[in-house]
Amino acid sequence: MEWFTRYTTQLELVYAKAEERIAAFPAPLGSLGLAYAHKFNPVKHDSNKDYICSLLPFWMKEPSGINDSQCEALALANVYGMLYFFIQDDVMDSKPASNWKEQLALGNLLMLEMFRVFRELFPSASPFWAYYDHYVTNWAESVTNEDRDDYFINDPIRTAGKAGPVKIASTGALLLAGRPELIAKMELAIDIVLMSLQMSDDYQDWKEDLAEGSYNGLLAMIAANRTAEDSLSEQKVENEIFIRGCLGPYVQLAIDNEKRLIELEAGSSELVAFHSFILKHLNHTHETIESNKKLLLEGGFNYFLSTQHINQE
């Protein structure tokens, strides 16, 4: 995980700056904001999502050549943006909470902080702002339509749209470096990584998503092979995962993503390394399930043989 560990000191400084600003928010928003910042700080908590949200500006040093100061500014803006969009997700995905007013108010203050940083980097005439509008519009479309349009089945790369605003940092880095010709290729590379990241999250969260009725790529793949009347239950999904081996074709999509990402040659070796980290965990999960299934089957066969031997005696 060198793509993470080499930046921990800089990340600590970025989060310290963010927390200093958040602590000055009006009560009780300051304490609520600090709790969010602590929860999503990858230096303090292991979370795939928070890795890319916080680290992408640093991974862009290789293809863009921006300096440390610019990386840290983009990372700071991304932290505020990450917290803002996570709050939006919480409000949309959860049953109405008693503090929803505080959450929405906090989100707006975080958005102001994000814009404050970006305005220092990009003048009003910069094409950066058109890219920002595009990514947020794509996010809004994705969170609204992914279930209705069944993104994972019909066009799986679109599942990256929910995390699309993270690309504000990569595009910002390339604009600061005067390399706009690389933006389209980098956007595709990040979408590939975000798709696999979403797949990893969907495997981890399938029980919760099933219970809440939230869209989930793994559940969508399982449901696609069943009739509309044959609704999914936890037991049916477990049968598909642990008995019928549905993770095989699921993981193959991430394997194909890895090949596509490498062939794209977007220029960020650390982004590729992060994708390999995601794929390794997905592969390990699949291989462990298949290994355990094989052992259980062999154990049953050996038991059958032993009982036959006893019966013969």
Tab-separated table of C-alpha atoms in Angstrom:
chain	number	residue	atom	x	y	z
A	1	MET	CA	0.000	0.000	0.000
A	2	GLU	CA	2.799	2.392	-0.833
A	3	TRP	CA	0.253	4.423	-2.825
A	4	PHE	CA	-1.179	5.298	0.616
A	5	THR	CA	1.657	5.131	3.138
A	6	ARG	CA	3.948	7.558	1.290
A	7	TYR	CA	1.296	10.279	1.692
A	8	THR	CA	0.144	9.763	5.292
A	9	THR	CA	2.078	12.755	6.631
A	10	GLN	CA	0.614	15.071	3.999
A	11	LEU	CA	-2.861	13.657	4.565
A	12	GLU	CA	-2.574	14.328	8.284
A	13	LEU	CA	-1.747	17.973	7.517
A	14	VAL	CA	-4.662	18.270	5.074
A	15	TYR	CA	-7.138	16.838	7.571
A	16	ALA	CA	-5.747	19.034	10.331
A	17	LYS	CA	-6.428	22.111	8.168
A	18	ALA	CA	-9.922	20.878	7.369
A	19	GLU	CA	-10.703	20.136	11.002
A	20	GLU	CA	-9.468	23.578	12.084
A	21	ARG	CA	-11.933	25.247	9.711
A	22	ILE	CA	-14.771	22.866	10.580
A	23	ALA	CA	-14.275	23.381	14.316
A	24	ALA	CA	-15.100	27.064	13.779
A	25	PHE	CA	-18.553	26.279	12.325
A	26	PRO	CA	-21.508	27.456	14.444
A	27	ALA	CA	-22.554	25.025	17.164
A	28	PRO	CA	-23.558	22.222	16.942
A	29	LEU	CA	-22.338	21.983	13.341
A	30	GLY	CA	-18.673	22.175	14.294
A	31	SER	CA	-18.777	19.057	16.467
A	32	LEU	CA	-20.979	17.235	13.958
A	33	GLY	CA	-18.577	18.133	11.156
A	34	LEU	CA	-15.547	16.997	13.141
A	35	ALA	CA	-17.262	13.648	13.744
A	36	TYR	CA	-17.759	13.252	9.987
A	37	ALA	CA	-14.172	14.237	9.249
A	38	HIS	CA	-12.878	11.733	11.787
A	39	LYS	CA	-15.107	8.976	10.429
A	40	PHE	CA	-13.854	9.370	6.859
A	41	ASN	CA	-10.190	10.091	7.582
A	42	PRO	CA	-8.251	7.227	5.900
A	43	VAL	CA	-5.285	7.753	8.213
A	44	LYS	CA	-7.546	6.852	11.142
A	45	HIS	CA	-9.956	4.417	9.468
A	46	ASP	CA	-9.444	1.829	6.728
A	47	SER	CA	-11.959	2.551	3.964
A	48	ASN	CA	-11.614	2.075	0.207
A	49	LYS	CA	-13.846	5.035	-0.635
A	50	ASP	CA	-11.916	7.468	1.487
A	51	TYR	CA	-8.613	6.395	-0.036
A	52	ILE	CA	-9.431	7.641	-3.511
A	53	CYS	CA	-11.308	10.729	-2.347
A	54	SER	CA	-8.342	11.907	-0.289
A	55	LEU	CA	-5.430	10.535	-2.292
A	56	LEU	CA	-6.350	11.181	-5.923
A	57	PRO	CA	-4.725	14.651	-5.964
A	58	PHE	CA	-1.436	13.081	-4.859
A	59	TRP	CA	-1.727	10.265	-7.395
A	60	MET	CA	-2.028	12.989	-10.038
A	61	LYS	CA	1.501	14.272	-9.413
A	62	GLU	CA	2.881	11.643	-11.793
A	63	PRO	CA	0.762	12.425	-14.883
A	64	SER	CA	0.420	16.176	-14.255
A	65	GLY	CA	3.611	17.309	-12.557
A	66	ILE	CA	1.836	19.657	-10.121
A	67	ASN	CA	3.715	20.578	-6.946
A	68	ASP	CA	3.060	19.539	-3.342
A	69	SER	CA	1.303	22.792	-2.489
A	70	GLN	CA	-1.150	22.340	-5.352
A	71	CYS	CA	-1.707	18.680	-4.397
A	72	GLU	CA	-2.503	19.628	-0.827
A	73	ALA	CA	-4.895	22.385	-1.907
A	74	LEU	CA	-6.760	19.999	-4.214
A	75	ALA	CA	-6.798	17.354	-1.488
A	76	LEU	CA	-8.229	19.851	1.008
A	77	ALA	CA	-10.989	20.823	-1.427
A	78	ASN	CA	-11.660	17.134	-2.090
A	79	VAL	CA	-11.995	16.426	1.633
A	80	TYR	CA	-14.648	19.121	1.973
A	81	GLY	CA	-16.370	17.843	-1.165
A	82	MET	CA	-16.185	14.232	-0.021
A	83	LEU	CA	-17.822	15.084	3.304
A	84	TYR	CA	-20.499	17.135	1.522
A	85	PHE	CA	-21.463	14.317	-0.839
A	86	PHE	CA	-21.322	11.673	1.896
A	87	ILE	CA	-23.794	13.761	3.890
A	88	GLN	CA	-26.041	13.930	0.827
A	89	ASP	CA	-25.832	10.143	0.538
A	90	ASP	CA	-26.666	9.704	4.221
A	91	VAL	CA	-29.733	11.902	3.968
A	92	MET	CA	-30.948	10.194	0.772
A	93	ASP	CA	-30.266	6.607	1.853
A	94	SER	CA	-31.393	6.691	5.479
A	95	LYS	CA	-34.782	6.945	7.075
A	96	PRO	CA	-35.481	10.494	8.243
A	97	ALA	CA	-33.169	11.186	11.176
A	98	SER	CA	-33.765	13.634	13.986
A	99	ASN	CA	-30.723	15.681	12.950
A	100	TRP	CA	-31.437	15.954	9.216
A	101	LYS	CA	-31.596	19.748	9.462
A	102	GLU	CA	-28.128	19.853	10.999
A	103	GLN	CA	-26.795	17.464	8.341
A	104	LEU	CA	-28.070	19.589	5.466
A	105	ALA	CA	-26.840	22.798	7.087
A	106	LEU	CA	-23.423	21.236	7.673
A	107	GLY	CA	-23.295	20.077	4.070
A	108	ASN	CA	-23.772	23.629	2.836
A	109	LEU	CA	-20.972	24.954	5.019
A	110	LEU	CA	-18.653	22.226	3.750
A	111	MET	CA	-19.587	23.116	0.187
A	112	LEU	CA	-18.672	26.742	0.876
A	113	GLU	CA	-15.265	25.658	2.168
A	114	MET	CA	-14.705	23.558	-0.951
A	115	PHE	CA	-15.554	26.502	-3.201
A	116	ARG	CA	-13.305	28.781	-1.160
A	117	VAL	CA	-10.312	26.551	-1.945
A	118	PHE	CA	-11.231	26.101	-5.603
A	119	ARG	CA	-11.697	29.864	-6.150
A	120	GLU	CA	-8.118	30.391	-5.006
A	121	LEU	CA	-6.927	27.903	-7.640
A	122	PHE	CA	-9.193	28.604	-10.611
A	123	PRO	CA	-10.456	31.992	-11.871
A	124	SER	CA	-14.102	32.337	-12.848
A	125	ALA	CA	-13.246	32.037	-16.565
A	126	SER	CA	-11.421	28.736	-16.106
A	127	PRO	CA	-12.880	25.661	-17.875
A	128	PHE	CA	-12.618	23.987	-14.458
A	129	TRP	CA	-16.071	25.257	-13.538
A	130	ALA	CA	-17.716	23.673	-16.594
A	131	TYR	CA	-16.135	20.353	-15.651
A	132	TYR	CA	-17.395	20.801	-12.094
A	133	ASP	CA	-20.951	21.360	-13.351
A	134	HIS	CA	-20.695	18.245	-15.533
A	135	TYR	CA	-19.497	15.952	-12.737
A	136	VAL	CA	-22.145	17.106	-10.279
A	137	THR	CA	-24.898	16.826	-12.890
A	138	ASN	CA	-23.739	13.283	-13.637
A	139	TRP	CA	-23.782	12.527	-9.899
A	140	ALA	CA	-27.358	13.811	-9.606
A	141	GLU	CA	-28.474	11.713	-12.568
A	142	SER	CA	-26.742	8.614	-11.199
A	143	VAL	CA	-28.181	8.721	-7.684
A	144	THR	CA	-31.632	9.279	-9.181
A	145	ASN	CA	-31.673	6.805	-12.053
A	146	GLU	CA	-29.265	3.926	-11.329
A	147	ASP	CA	-32.035	1.709	-9.990
A	148	ARG	CA	-34.636	2.551	-12.643
A	149	ASP	CA	-32.171	2.175	-15.520
A	150	ASP	CA	-30.375	-0.810	-13.923
A	151	TYR	CA	-26.915	0.630	-14.566
A	152	PHE	CA	-24.883	-2.420	-13.570
A	153	ILE	CA	-26.676	-4.664	-16.051
A	154	ASN	CA	-27.154	-2.251	-18.945
A	155	ASP	CA	-23.980	-0.132	-18.763
A	156	PRO	CA	-21.874	-1.008	-15.691
A	157	ILE	CA	-19.340	1.817	-16.090
A	158	ARG	CA	-22.173	4.236	-15.276
A	159	THR	CA	-22.124	2.981	-11.688
A	160	ALA	CA	-19.046	5.194	-11.325
A	161	GLY	CA	-21.249	8.266	-11.653
A	162	LYS	CA	-22.207	8.371	-7.985
A	163	ALA	CA	-18.560	8.995	-7.103
A	164	GLY	CA	-17.924	11.077	-10.218
A	165	PRO	CA	-17.279	14.368	-8.369
A	166	VAL	CA	-13.949	12.923	-7.190
A	167	LYS	CA	-12.726	13.638	-10.738
A	168	ILE	CA	-12.844	17.344	-9.927
A	169	ALA	CA	-9.399	16.839	-8.352
A	170	SER	CA	-7.832	14.982	-11.284
A	171	THR	CA	-9.208	17.399	-13.865
A	172	GLY	CA	-8.154	20.325	-11.697
A	173	ALA	CA	-4.616	18.944	-11.507
A	174	LEU	CA	-4.372	18.595	-15.282
A	175	LEU	CA	-5.738	22.105	-15.828
A	176	LEU	CA	-3.231	23.545	-13.352
A	177	ALA	CA	-0.488	21.723	-15.260
A	178	GLY	CA	-1.719	22.949	-18.650
A	179	ARG	CA	-2.453	19.373	-19.786
A	180	PRO	CA	-6.160	19.462	-20.749
A	181	GLU	CA	-5.548	16.957	-23.556
A	182	LEU	CA	-5.149	14.233	-20.881
A	183	ILE	CA	-8.470	14.881	-19.160
A	184	ALA	CA	-10.663	12.485	-21.188
A	185	LYS	CA	-8.270	9.562	-20.760
A	186	MET	CA	-7.918	10.209	-17.037
A	187	GLU	CA	-11.691	10.475	-16.633
A	188	LEU	CA	-12.099	7.019	-18.167
A	189	ALA	CA	-9.311	5.572	-16.008
A	190	ILE	CA	-10.927	6.902	-12.851
A	191	ASP	CA	-14.381	5.674	-13.920
A	192	ILE	CA	-12.915	2.170	-14.365
A	193	VAL	CA	-11.436	2.276	-10.871
A	194	LEU	CA	-14.635	3.696	-9.392
A	195	MET	CA	-16.682	0.927	-11.015
A	196	SER	CA	-14.526	-1.782	-9.429
A	197	LEU	CA	-14.570	0.081	-6.127
A	198	GLN	CA	-18.366	0.171	-6.260
A	199	MET	CA	-18.382	-3.564	-6.985
A	200	SER	CA	-16.263	-4.198	-3.903
A	201	ASP	CA	-18.572	-2.041	-1.790
A	202	ASP	CA	-21.641	-3.787	-3.206
A	203	TYR	CA	-20.344	-7.183	-2.154
A	204	GLN	CA	-19.631	-5.941	1.349
A	205	ASP	CA	-22.975	-4.138	1.663
A	206	TRP	CA	-25.361	-6.513	-0.114
A	207	LYS	CA	-27.225	-7.591	3.031
A	208	GLU	CA	-27.798	-4.021	4.141
A	209	ASP	CA	-28.770	-2.927	0.624
A	210	LEU	CA	-31.173	-5.861	0.271
A	211	ALA	CA	-32.869	-4.975	3.550
A	212	GLU	CA	-33.123	-1.282	2.663
A	213	GLY	CA	-34.034	-1.772	-0.996
A	214	SER	CA	-30.974	0.169	-2.176
A	215	TYR	CA	-29.518	-0.466	-5.618
A	216	ASN	CA	-26.611	-2.908	-5.577
A	217	GLY	CA	-24.692	-4.249	-8.588
A	218	LEU	CA	-24.242	-7.754	-7.210
A	219	LEU	CA	-27.933	-8.034	-6.351
A	220	ALA	CA	-28.825	-6.631	-9.775
A	221	MET	CA	-26.705	-9.319	-11.464
A	222	ILE	CA	-28.379	-12.061	-9.434
A	223	ALA	CA	-31.863	-10.635	-10.058
A	224	ALA	CA	-31.199	-10.394	-13.810
A	225	ASN	CA	-31.149	-14.193	-14.011
A	226	ARG	CA	-34.475	-14.600	-12.216
A	227	THR	CA	-38.079	-13.758	-13.035
A	228	ALA	CA	-39.613	-10.564	-11.711
A	229	GLU	CA	-41.918	-12.647	-9.502
A	230	ASP	CA	-38.960	-14.471	-7.933
A	231	SER	CA	-37.960	-11.760	-5.481
A	232	LEU	CA	-34.610	-11.973	-3.760
A	233	SER	CA	-34.244	-13.004	-0.141
A	234	GLU	CA	-31.117	-13.219	1.971
A	235	GLN	CA	-31.137	-17.001	1.715
A	236	LYS	CA	-31.468	-16.933	-2.077
A	237	VAL	CA	-28.576	-14.498	-2.404
A	238	GLU	CA	-26.402	-16.594	-0.097
A	239	ASN	CA	-27.173	-19.642	-2.231
A	240	GLU	CA	-26.059	-17.756	-5.350
A	241	ILE	CA	-22.844	-16.586	-3.698
A	242	PHE	CA	-21.789	-19.599	-1.667
A	243	ILE	CA	-23.252	-22.493	-3.671
A	244	ARG	CA	-23.778	-21.445	-7.289
A	245	GLY	CA	-20.598	-19.357	-7.550
A	246	CYS	CA	-22.026	-16.108	-8.881
A	247	LEU	CA	-18.929	-14.219	-7.729
A	248	GLY	CA	-17.004	-15.837	-10.597
A	249	PRO	CA	-18.502	-13.712	-13.398
A	250	TYR	CA	-18.773	-10.768	-10.997
A	251	VAL	CA	-15.043	-10.752	-10.242
A	252	GLN	CA	-14.273	-11.335	-13.926
A	253	LEU	CA	-15.692	-7.870	-14.627
A	254	ALA	CA	-13.119	-6.379	-12.256
A	255	ILE	CA	-10.379	-8.473	-13.891
A	256	ASP	CA	-11.439	-7.094	-17.274
A	257	ASN	CA	-11.348	-3.606	-15.766
A	258	GLU	CA	-7.754	-4.151	-14.660
A	259	LYS	CA	-6.713	-5.119	-18.185
A	260	ARG	CA	-8.542	-2.156	-19.663
A	261	LEU	CA	-6.984	0.228	-17.155
A	262	ILE	CA	-3.458	-0.968	-17.863
A	263	GLU	CA	-3.987	-0.794	-21.630
A	264	LEU	CA	-5.327	2.751	-21.283
A	265	GLU	CA	-1.925	3.991	-20.025
A	266	ALA	CA	-3.380	7.056	-18.309
A	267	GLY	CA	-0.076	7.774	-16.593
A	268	SER	CA	-0.857	7.264	-12.884
A	269	SER	CA	0.827	4.095	-11.627
A	270	GLU	CA	-0.619	4.662	-8.154
A	271	LEU	CA	-4.160	4.694	-9.505
A	272	VAL	CA	-3.433	1.352	-11.173
A	273	ALA	CA	-1.916	0.043	-7.926
A	274	PHE	CA	-5.074	1.050	-6.046
A	275	HIS	CA	-7.198	-0.837	-8.551
A	276	SER	CA	-4.978	-3.902	-8.091
A	277	PHE	CA	-5.576	-3.570	-4.333
A	278	ILE	CA	-9.356	-3.623	-4.903
A	279	LEU	CA	-9.113	-6.564	-7.307
A	280	LYS	CA	-6.910	-8.526	-4.929
A	281	HIS	CA	-9.537	-8.300	-2.202
A	282	LEU	CA	-12.367	-9.270	-4.556
A	283	ASN	CA	-10.343	-12.184	-5.901
A	284	HIS	CA	-9.412	-13.337	-2.412
A	285	THR	CA	-13.065	-13.329	-1.372
A	286	HIS	CA	-14.081	-15.376	-4.414
A	287	GLU	CA	-11.206	-17.850	-4.075
A	288	THR	CA	-11.872	-18.326	-0.354
A	289	ILE	CA	-15.541	-19.106	-1.005
A	290	GLU	CA	-14.660	-21.569	-3.768
A	291	SER	CA	-11.952	-23.210	-1.636
A	292	ASN	CA	-14.320	-23.633	1.298
A	293	LYS	CA	-17.002	-25.031	-0.991
A	294	LYS	CA	-14.528	-27.562	-2.391
A	295	LEU	CA	-13.475	-28.642	1.095
A	296	LEU	CA	-17.091	-29.071	2.136
A	297	LEU	CA	-17.872	-31.112	-0.963
A	298	GLU	CA	-14.805	-33.299	-0.464
A	299	GLY	CA	-15.694	-33.705	3.175
A	300	GLY	CA	-19.178	-34.855	2.253
A	301	PHE	CA	-17.792	-37.289	-0.302
A	302	ASN	CA	-15.338	-38.708	2.225
A	303	TYR	CA	-18.180	-39.073	4.712
A	304	PHE	CA	-20.202	-40.910	2.069
A	305	LEU	CA	-17.300	-43.296	1.426
A	306	SER	CA	-16.796	-43.947	5.120
A	307	THR	CA	-20.483	-44.764	5.655
A	308	GLN	CA	-20.436	-47.103	2.641
A	309	HIS	CA	-17.424	-48.886	4.124
A	310	ILE	CA	-19.216	-49.294	7.457
A	311	ASN	CA	-22.343	-50.596	5.747
A	312	GLN	CA	-20.311	-53.154	3.847
A	313	GLU	CA	-18.817	-54.456	7.068
